[in-house]
XYZ file of N, CA and C in Angstrom:
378
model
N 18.138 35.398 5.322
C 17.294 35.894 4.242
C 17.504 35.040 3.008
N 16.474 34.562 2.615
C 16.235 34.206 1.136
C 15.366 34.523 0.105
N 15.979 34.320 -1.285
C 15.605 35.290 -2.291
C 15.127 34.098 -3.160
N 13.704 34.352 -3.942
C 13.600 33.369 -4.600
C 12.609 33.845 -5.696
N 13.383 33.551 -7.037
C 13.078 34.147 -8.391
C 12.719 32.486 -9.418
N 11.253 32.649 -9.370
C 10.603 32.140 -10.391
C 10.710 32.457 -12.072
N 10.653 31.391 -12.629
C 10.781 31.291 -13.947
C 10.255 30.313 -14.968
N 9.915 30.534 -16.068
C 9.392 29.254 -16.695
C 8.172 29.375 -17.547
N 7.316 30.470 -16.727
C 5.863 30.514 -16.952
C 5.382 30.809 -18.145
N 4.114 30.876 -18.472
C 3.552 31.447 -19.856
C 2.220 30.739 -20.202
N 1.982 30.670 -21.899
C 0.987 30.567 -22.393
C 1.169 29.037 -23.028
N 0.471 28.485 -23.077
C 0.288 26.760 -23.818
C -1.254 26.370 -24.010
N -1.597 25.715 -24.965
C -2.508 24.830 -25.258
C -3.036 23.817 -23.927
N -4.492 23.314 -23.722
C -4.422 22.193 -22.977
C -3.412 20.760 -23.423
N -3.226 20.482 -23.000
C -2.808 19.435 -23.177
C -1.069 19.507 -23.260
N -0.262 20.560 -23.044
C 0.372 20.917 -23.127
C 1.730 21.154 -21.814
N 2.813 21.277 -21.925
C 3.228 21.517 -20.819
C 4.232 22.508 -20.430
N 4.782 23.294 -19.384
C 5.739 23.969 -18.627
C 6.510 23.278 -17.667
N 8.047 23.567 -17.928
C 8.737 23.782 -17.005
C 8.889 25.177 -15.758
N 8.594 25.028 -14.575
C 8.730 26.300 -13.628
C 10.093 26.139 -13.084
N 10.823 26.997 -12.794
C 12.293 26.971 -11.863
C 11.880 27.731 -10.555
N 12.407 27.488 -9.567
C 12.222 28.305 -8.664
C 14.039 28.441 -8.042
N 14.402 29.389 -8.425
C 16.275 29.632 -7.870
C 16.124 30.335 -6.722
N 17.075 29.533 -5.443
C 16.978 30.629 -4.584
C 18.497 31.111 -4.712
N 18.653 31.944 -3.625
C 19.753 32.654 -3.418
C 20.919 31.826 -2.080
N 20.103 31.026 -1.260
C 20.864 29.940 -0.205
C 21.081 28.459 -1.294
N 22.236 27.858 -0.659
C 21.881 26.384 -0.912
C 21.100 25.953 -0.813
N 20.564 25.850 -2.213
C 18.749 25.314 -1.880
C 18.403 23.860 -1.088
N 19.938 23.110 -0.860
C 19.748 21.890 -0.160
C 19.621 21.807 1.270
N 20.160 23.217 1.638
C 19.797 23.424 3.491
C 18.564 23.913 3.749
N 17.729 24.241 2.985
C 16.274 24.722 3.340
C 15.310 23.406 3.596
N 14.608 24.089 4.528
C 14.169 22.352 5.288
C 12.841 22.406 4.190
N 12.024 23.175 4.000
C 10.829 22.738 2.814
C 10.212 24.139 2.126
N 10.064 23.797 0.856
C 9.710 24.381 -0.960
C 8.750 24.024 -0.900
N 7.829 24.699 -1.692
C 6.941 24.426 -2.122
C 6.246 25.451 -3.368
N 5.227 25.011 -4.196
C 4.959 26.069 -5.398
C 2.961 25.710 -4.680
N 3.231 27.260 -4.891
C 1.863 27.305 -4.587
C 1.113 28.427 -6.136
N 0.018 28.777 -5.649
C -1.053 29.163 -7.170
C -2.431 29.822 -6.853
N -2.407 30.913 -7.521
C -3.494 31.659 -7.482
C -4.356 32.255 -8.346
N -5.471 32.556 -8.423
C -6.326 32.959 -9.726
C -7.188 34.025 -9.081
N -7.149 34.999 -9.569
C -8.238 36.465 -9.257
C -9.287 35.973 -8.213
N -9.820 36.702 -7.275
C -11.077 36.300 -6.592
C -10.899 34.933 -5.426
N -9.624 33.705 -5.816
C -9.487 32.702 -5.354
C -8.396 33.115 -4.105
N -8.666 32.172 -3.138
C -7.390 32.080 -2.093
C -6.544 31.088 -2.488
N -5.233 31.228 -2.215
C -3.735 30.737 -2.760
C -3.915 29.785 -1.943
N -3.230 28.053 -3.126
C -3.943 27.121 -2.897
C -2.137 26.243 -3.224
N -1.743 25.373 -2.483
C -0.569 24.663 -2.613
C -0.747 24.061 -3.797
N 0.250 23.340 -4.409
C 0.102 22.896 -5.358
C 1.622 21.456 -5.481
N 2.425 21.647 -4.816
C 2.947 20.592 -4.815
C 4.193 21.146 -3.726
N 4.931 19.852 -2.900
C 5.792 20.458 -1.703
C 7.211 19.308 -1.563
N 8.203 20.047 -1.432
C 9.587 19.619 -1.401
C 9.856 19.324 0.170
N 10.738 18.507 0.650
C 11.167 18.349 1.920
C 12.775 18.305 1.502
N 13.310 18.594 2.704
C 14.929 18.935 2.429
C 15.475 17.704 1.984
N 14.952 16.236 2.428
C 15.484 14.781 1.954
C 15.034 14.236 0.887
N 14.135 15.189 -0.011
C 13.540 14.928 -1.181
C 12.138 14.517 -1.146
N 11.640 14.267 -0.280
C 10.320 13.947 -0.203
C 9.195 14.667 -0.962
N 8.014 14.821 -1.456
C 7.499 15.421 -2.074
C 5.556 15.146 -1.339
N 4.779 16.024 -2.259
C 3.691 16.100 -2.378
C 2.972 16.636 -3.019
N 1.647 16.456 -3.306
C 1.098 17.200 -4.345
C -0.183 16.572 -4.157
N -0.893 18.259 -4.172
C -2.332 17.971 -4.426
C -2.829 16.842 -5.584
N -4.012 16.542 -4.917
C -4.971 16.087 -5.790
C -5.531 16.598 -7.033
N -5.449 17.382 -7.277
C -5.851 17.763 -8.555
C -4.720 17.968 -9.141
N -3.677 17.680 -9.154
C -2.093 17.674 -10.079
C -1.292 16.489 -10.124
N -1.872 15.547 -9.217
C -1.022 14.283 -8.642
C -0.941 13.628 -10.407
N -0.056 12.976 -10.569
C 0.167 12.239 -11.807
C 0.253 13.325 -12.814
N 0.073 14.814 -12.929
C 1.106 15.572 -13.774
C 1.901 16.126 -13.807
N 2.015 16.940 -12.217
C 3.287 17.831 -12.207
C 4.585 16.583 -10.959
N 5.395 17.435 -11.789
C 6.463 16.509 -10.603
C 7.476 17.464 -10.355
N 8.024 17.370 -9.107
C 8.938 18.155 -8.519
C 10.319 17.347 -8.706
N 11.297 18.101 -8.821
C 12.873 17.932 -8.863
C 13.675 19.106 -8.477
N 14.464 18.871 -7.737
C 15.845 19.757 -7.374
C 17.236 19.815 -7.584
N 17.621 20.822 -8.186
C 19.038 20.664 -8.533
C 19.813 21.240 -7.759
N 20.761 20.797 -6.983
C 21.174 21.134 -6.001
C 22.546 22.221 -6.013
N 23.100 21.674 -7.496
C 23.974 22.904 -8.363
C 23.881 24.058 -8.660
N 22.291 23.949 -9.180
C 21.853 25.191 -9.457
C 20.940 26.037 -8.481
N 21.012 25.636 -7.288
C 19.781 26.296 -6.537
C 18.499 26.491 -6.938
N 17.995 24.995 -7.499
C 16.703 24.944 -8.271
C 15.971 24.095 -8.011
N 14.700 24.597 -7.857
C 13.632 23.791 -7.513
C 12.565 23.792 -8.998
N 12.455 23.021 -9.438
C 11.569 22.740 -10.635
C 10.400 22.051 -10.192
N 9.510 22.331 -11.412
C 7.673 21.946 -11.067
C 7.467 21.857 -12.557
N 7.726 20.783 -13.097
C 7.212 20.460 -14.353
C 5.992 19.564 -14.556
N 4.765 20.580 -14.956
C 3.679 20.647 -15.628
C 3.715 19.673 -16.655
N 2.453 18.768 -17.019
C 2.143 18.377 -18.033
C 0.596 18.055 -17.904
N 0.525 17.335 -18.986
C -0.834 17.202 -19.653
C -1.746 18.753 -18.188
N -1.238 19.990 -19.186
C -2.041 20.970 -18.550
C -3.411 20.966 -19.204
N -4.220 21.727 -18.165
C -5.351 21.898 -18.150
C -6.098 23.653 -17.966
N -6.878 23.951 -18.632
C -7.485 25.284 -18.172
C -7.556 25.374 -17.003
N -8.196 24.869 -16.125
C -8.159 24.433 -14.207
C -6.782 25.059 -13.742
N -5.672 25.029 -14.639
C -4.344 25.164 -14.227
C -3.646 26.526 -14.074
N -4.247 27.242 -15.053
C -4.409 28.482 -15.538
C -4.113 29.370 -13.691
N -3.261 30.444 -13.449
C -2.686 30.807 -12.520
C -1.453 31.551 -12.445
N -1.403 32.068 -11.334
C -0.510 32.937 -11.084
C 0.700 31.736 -9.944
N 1.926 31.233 -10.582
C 2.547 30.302 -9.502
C 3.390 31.112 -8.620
N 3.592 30.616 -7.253
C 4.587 31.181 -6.296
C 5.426 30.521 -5.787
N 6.537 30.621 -5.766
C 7.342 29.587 -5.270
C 7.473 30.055 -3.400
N 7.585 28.988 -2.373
C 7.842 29.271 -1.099
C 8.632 28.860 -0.542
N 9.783 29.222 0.389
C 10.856 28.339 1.093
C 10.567 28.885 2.761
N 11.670 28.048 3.662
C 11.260 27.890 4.997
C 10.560 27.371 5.627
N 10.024 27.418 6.774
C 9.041 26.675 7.878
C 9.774 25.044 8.024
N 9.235 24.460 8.670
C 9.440 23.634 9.228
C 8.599 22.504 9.685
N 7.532 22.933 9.072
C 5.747 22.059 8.980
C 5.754 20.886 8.581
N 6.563 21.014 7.124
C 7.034 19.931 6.398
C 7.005 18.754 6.783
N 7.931 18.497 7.750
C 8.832 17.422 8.592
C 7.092 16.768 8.754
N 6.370 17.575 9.377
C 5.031 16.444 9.900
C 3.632 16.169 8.940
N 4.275 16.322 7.533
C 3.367 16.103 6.158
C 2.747 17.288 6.287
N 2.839 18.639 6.833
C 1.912 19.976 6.645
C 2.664 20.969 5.618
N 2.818 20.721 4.227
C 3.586 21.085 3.735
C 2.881 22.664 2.838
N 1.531 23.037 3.226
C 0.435 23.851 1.947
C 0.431 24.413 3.666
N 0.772 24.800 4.377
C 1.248 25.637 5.529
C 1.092 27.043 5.210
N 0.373 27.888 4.649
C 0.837 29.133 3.898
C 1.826 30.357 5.039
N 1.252 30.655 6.471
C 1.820 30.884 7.144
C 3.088 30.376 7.678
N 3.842 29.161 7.398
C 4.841 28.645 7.915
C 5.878 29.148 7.108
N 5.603 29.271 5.568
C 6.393 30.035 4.776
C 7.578 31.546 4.774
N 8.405 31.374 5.493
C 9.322 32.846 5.516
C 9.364 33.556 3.998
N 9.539 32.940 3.206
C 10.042 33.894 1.607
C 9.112 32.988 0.748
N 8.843 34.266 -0.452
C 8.030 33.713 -1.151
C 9.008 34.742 -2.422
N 8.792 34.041 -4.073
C 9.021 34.607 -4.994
C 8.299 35.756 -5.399
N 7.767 36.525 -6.711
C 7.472 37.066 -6.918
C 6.146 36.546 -7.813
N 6.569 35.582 -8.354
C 5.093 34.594 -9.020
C 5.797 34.633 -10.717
N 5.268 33.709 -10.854
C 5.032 33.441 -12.643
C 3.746 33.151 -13.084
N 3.337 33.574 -14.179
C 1.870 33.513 -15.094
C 2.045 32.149 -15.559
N 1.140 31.299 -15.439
C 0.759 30.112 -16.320
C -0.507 30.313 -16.739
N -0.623 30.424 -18.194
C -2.090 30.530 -18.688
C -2.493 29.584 -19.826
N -3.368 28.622 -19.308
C -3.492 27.639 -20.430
C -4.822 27.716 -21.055
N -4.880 27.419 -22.416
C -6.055 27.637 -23.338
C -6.635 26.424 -23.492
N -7.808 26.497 -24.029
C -8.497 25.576 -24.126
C -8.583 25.029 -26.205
């Protein structure tokens, strides 16, 4: 079992940015793949950028060149730092650990996911 408590979220200007944490409760370095995914009323939950246990990463197209992923392996933290945000961005984030999809670039897997956080609000203004 893993436990995983998001943090970070809130309100900003466009153009603006957030740090997200995602802490789990395991060594976050034995989990084979993370990922932060995102949702908005009416919309289906949509990946948004993905961790592999050797550091590897990914990220949609519509975030590529702003958000970037990092892990601290001290702190059982997975970070997703936001920048040059956008209204588009505006969402409910979730952090996800488990599956094993990863390994073959299927990392926005939503079913492969065992644990998911509870979510953080990102709401950006225009």
């Amino acid at each position: 079992q893993v436990q995983l408590v998001e943090s970070g979220g809130g309100s900003v200007q466009s153009g603006g940015s957030l740090r997200l944490s995602c802490t789990t409760s395991r060594y976050i370095a034995s989990i084979n793949c993370l990922a932060w995914f995102r949702q908005t009323p009416g919309k289906e939950r949509e990946g948004v950028a993905g961790f592999r246990y050797d550091g590897i990463t990914t990220y949609a197209d519509s975030v590529k060149g702003r958000f970037t992923l990092s892990r601290d392996n001290a702190k059982n933290t997975l970070y997703l730092q936001m920048n040059s945000l956008k209204p588009e961005d505006t969402a409910m984030y979730y952090c996800a650990a488990g599956g094993s999809r990863c390994y073959r670039g299927d990392y926005f897997r939503q079913s492969d996911y065992n644990y998911w956080g509870q979510g953080t609000q990102v709401t950006v203004s225009s």
